[in-house]
CSV table of C-alpha atoms and ligand atoms in Angstrom, one decimal:
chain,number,residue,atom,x,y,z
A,1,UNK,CA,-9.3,-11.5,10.7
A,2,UNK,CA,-7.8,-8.4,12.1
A,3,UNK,CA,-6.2,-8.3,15.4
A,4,UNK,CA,-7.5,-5.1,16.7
A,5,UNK,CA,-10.6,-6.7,17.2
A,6,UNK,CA,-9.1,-9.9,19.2
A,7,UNK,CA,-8.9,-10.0,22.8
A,8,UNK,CA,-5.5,-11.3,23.6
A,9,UNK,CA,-6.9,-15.7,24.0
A,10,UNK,CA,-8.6,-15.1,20.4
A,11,UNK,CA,-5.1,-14.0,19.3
A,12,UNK,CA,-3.0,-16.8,21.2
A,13,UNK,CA,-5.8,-19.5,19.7
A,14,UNK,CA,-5.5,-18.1,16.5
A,15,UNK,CA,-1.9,-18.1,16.7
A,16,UNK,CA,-2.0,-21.9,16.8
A,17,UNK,CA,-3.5,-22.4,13.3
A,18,UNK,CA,-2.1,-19.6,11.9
A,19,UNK,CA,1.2,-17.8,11.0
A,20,UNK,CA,0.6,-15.4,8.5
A,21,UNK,CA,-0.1,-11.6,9.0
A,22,UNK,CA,-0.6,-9.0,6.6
A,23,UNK,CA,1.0,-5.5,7.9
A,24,UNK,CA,-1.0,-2.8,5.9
A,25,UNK,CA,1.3,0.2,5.3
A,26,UNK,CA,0.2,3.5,4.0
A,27,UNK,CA,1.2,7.7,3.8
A,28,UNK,CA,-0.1,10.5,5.0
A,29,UNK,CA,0.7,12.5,2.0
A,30,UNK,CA,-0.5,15.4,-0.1
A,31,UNK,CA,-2.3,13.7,-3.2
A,32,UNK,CA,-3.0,16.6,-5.7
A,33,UNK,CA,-5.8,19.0,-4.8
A,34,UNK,CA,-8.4,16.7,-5.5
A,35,UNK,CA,-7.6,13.5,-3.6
A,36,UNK,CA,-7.5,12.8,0.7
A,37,UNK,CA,-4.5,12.9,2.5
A,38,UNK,CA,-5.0,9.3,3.5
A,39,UNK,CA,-5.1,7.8,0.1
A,40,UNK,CA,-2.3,5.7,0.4
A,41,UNK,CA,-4.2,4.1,3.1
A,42,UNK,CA,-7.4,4.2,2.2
A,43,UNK,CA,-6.9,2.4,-1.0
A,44,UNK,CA,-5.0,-0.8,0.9
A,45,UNK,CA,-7.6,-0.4,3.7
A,46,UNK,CA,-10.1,-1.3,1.0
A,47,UNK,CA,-8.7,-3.8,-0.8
A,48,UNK,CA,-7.7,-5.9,2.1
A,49,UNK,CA,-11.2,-5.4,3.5
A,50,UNK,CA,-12.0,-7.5,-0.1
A,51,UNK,CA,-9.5,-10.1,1.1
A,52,UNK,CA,-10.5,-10.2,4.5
A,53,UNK,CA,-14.0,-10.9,3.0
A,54,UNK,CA,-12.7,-13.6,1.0
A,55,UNK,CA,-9.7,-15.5,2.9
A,56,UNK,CA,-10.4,-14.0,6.5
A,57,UNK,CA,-10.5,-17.3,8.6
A,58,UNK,CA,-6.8,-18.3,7.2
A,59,UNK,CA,-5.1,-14.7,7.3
A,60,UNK,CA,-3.9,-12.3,9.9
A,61,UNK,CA,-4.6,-8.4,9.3
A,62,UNK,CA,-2.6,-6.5,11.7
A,63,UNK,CA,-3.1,-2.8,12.4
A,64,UNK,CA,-2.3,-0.5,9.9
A,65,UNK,CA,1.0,2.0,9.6
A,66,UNK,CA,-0.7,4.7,8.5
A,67,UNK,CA,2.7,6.9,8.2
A,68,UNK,CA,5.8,6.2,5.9
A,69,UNK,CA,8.9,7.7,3.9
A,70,UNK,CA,8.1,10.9,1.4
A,71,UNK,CA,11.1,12.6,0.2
A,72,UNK,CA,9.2,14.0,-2.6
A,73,UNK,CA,6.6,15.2,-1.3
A,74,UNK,CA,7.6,16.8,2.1
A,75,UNK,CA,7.0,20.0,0.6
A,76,UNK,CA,3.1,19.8,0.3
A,77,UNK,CA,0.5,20.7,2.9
A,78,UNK,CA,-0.5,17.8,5.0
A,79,UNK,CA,2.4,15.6,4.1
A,80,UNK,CA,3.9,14.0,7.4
A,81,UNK,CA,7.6,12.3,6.1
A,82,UNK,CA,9.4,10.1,8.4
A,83,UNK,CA,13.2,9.9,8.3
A,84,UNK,CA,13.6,6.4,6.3
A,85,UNK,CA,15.5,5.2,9.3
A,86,UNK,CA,12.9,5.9,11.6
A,87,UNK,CA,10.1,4.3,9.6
A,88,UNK,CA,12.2,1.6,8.5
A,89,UNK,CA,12.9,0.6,12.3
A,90,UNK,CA,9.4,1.2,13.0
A,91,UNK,CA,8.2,-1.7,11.0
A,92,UNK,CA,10.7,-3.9,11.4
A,93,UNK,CA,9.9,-4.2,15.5
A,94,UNK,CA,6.1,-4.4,14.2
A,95,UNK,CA,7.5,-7.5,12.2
A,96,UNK,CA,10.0,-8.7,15.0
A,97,UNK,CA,6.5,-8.2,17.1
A,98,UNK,CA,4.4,-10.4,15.5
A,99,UNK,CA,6.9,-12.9,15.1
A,100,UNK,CA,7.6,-13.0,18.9
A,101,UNK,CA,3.7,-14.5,18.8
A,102,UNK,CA,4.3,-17.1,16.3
A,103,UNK,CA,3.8,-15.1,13.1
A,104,UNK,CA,6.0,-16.6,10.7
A,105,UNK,CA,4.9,-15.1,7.5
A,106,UNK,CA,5.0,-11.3,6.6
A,107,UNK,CA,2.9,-9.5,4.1
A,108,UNK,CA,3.9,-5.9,3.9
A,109,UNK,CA,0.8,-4.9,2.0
A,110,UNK,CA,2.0,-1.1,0.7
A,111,UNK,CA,0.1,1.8,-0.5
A,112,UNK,CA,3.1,3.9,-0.8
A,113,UNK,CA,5.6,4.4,-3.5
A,114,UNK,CA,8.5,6.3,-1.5
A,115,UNK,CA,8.2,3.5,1.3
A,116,UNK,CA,9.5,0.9,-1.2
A,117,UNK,CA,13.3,1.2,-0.6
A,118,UNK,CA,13.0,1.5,3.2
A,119,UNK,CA,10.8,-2.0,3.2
A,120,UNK,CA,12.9,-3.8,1.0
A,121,UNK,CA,15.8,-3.7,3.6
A,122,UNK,CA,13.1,-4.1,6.5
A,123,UNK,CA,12.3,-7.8,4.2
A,124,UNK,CA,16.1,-8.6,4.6
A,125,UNK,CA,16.4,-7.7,8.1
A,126,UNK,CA,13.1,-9.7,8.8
A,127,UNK,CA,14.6,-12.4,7.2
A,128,UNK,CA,17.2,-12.7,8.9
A,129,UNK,CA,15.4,-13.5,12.3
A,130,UNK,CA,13.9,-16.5,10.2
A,131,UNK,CA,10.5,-15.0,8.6
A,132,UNK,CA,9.4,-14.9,4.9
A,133,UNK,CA,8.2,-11.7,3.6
A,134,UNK,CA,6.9,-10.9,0.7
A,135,UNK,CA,5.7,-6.9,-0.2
A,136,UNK,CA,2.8,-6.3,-2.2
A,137,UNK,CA,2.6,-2.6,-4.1
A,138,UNK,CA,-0.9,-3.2,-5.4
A,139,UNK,CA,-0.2,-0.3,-8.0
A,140,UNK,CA,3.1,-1.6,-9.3
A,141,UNK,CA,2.6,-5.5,-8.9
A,142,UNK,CA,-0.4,-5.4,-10.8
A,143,UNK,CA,0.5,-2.3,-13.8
A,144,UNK,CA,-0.4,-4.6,-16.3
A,145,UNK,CA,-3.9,-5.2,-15.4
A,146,UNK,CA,-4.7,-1.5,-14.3
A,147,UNK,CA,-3.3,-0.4,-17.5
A,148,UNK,CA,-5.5,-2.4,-19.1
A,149,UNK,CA,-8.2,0.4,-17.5
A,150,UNK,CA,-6.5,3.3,-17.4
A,151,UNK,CA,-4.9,5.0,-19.7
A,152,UNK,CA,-2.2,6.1,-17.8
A,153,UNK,CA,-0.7,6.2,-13.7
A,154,UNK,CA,0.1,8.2,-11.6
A,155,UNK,CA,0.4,9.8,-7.9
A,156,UNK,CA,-3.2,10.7,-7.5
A,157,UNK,CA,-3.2,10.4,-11.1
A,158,UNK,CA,-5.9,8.2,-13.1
A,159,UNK,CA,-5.7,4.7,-11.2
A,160,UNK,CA,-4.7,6.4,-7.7
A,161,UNK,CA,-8.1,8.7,-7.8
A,162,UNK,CA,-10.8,5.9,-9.3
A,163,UNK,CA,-9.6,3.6,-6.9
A,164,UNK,CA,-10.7,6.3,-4.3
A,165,UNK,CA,-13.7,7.5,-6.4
A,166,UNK,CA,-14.9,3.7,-6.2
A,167,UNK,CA,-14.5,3.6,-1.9
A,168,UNK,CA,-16.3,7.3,-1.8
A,169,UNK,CA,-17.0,9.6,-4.2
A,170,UNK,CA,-17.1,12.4,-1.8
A,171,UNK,CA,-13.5,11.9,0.0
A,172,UNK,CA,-12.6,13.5,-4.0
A,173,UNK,CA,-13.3,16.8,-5.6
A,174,UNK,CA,-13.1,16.1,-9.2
A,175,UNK,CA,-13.6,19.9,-10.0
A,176,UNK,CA,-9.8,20.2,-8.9
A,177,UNK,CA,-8.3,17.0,-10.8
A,178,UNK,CA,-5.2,17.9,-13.0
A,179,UNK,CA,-2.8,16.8,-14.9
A,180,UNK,CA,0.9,16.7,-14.8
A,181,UNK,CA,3.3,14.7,-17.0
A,182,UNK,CA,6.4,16.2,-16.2
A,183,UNK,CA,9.3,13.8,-14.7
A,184,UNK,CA,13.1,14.0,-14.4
A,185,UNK,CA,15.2,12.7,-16.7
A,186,UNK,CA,16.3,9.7,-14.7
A,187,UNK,CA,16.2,8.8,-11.2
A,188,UNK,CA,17.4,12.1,-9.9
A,189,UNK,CA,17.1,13.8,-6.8
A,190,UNK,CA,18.0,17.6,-6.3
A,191,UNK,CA,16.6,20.1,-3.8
A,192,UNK,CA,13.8,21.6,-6.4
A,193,UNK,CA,12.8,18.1,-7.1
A,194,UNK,CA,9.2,18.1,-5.6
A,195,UNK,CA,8.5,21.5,-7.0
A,196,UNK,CA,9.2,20.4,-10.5
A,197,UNK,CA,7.9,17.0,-11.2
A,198,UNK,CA,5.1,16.6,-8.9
A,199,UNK,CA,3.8,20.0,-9.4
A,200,UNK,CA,0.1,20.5,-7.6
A,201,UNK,CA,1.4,17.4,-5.5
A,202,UNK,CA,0.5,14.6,-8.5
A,203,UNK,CA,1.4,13.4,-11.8
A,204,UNK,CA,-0.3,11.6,-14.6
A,205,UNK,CA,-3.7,12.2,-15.4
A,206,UNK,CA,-6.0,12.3,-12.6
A,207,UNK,CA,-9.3,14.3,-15.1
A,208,UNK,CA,-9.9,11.0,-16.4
A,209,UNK,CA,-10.8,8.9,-13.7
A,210,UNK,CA,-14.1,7.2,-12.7
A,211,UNK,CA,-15.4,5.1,-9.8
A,212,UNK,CA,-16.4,2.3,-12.6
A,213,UNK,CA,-12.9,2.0,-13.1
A,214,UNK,CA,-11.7,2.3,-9.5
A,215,UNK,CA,-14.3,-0.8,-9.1
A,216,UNK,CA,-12.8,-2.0,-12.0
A,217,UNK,CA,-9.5,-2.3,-10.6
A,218,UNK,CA,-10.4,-4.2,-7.3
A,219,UNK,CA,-12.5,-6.4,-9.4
A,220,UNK,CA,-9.5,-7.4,-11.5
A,221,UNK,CA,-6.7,-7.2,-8.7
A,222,UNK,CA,-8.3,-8.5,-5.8
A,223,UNK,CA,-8.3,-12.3,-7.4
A,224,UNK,CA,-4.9,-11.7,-8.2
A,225,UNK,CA,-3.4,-10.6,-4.9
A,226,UNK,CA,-5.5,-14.1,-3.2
A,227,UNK,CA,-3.5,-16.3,-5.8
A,228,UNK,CA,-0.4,-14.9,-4.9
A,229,UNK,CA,-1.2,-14.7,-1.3
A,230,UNK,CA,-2.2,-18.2,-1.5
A,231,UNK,CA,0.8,-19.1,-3.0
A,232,UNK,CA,3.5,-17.4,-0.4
A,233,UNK,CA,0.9,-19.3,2.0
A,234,UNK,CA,1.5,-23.0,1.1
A,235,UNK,CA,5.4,-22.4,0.5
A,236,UNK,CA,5.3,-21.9,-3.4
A,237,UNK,CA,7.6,-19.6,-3.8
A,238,UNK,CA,9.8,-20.3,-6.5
A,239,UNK,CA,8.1,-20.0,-10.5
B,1,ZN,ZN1,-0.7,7.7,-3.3
């Protein structure tokens, strides 16, 4: 159920039943020449539309952050990077928010790789006002079975553009799709950074993807994201 649509007794009756809320978080980044600024909430947009589909009546979608954390990036047209700090605060309150309405389970359901070190102390911080939270990368959680499709991954690269391909073909211009493979040679950061390793604002391969296996990929990982949500649901949280 999402809580834009509630007036506010829906959301107190709700509230009763309830105390789990999903917090989608996304980018406004540039993703190569080929693929929307939005991607990175587009994608999660769409997959929890699945879920909402699926497990609506027993989970709580909360409006989406459509901004994040892109050091990277910053240097590309149409990316919009908030200071970690700034972003990371952001959230938390969002968190603190929900929980001041009896929401006592968090789903940070990401669509963003540069937000993942900012969240992971906004879990910790959450935590420590008494809520579970649990963050969902649906690109990194679930490698394994979008691997299984794709050949390779990649900002905008192979997985990032089929999984847009499969919402709407015409939010991508496959005429522009590239390729870049280049990376540092560890974690590194250093002023040229962006320039060299995400060269045309991507990396992987982005030529060989497909809306079969963009639908491919929800098909696989939606299931998968249930169990676990189910799971962090009921209080099983230890394997
Ligand atoms: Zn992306």
């Amino acid at each position: 159920m999402y809580i834009a649509d509630m007036n506010m007794d829906e959301f107190a009756k709700c509230l009763k039943r309830l105390d789990t809320a999903i917090i989608p978080i996304g980018m406004t980044e540039a993703h190569g020449h080929h693929c929307p600024l939005g991607t990175d909430m587009i994608i999660p947009r769409h997959i929890l539309r699945l879920i909402n589909e699926r497990i609506g009546h027993k989970v709580l979608i909360a409006p989406e952050i459509p901004y994040g954390h892109s050091w990277t990036l910053g240097i590309y047209p149409g990316t919009i990077d908030i200071p970690a700090e700034v972003f990371g605060e952001y959230v938390y309150h969002v968190g603190k928010g929900l929980a001041k309405w009896g929401v006592r389970k968090v789903i940070l359901f990401n669509g963003h790789g540069g937000n993942i070190p900012t969240l992971s102390i906004v879990m910790e911080r959450l935590a420590d006002i008494g809520l579970a939270t649990i963050l969902i990368n649906w690109w990194k959680d679930y490698a394994e079975e979008i691997r299984s499709i794709c050949e390779g991954q990649g900002h905008a690269g192979e997985d990032e553009t089929s999984a847009v391909l499969a919402i709407d073909s015409k939010l991508v211009d496959m005429s522009r799709a590239r390729t870049n493979w280049q990376r540092a040679i560890g974690d590194m950061r250093y002023p040229a950074m962006g320039k060299d390793t995400m060269t045309h604002a991507m990396t992987g391969d982005a030529t060989r993807a497909s809306g079969d296996k963009g639908h491919t990929i929800y098909r696989l990982i939606t299931p998968k994201i249930i169990e676990l949500i189910d799971k962090f649901q009921a209080g099983d949280w230890i394997i």
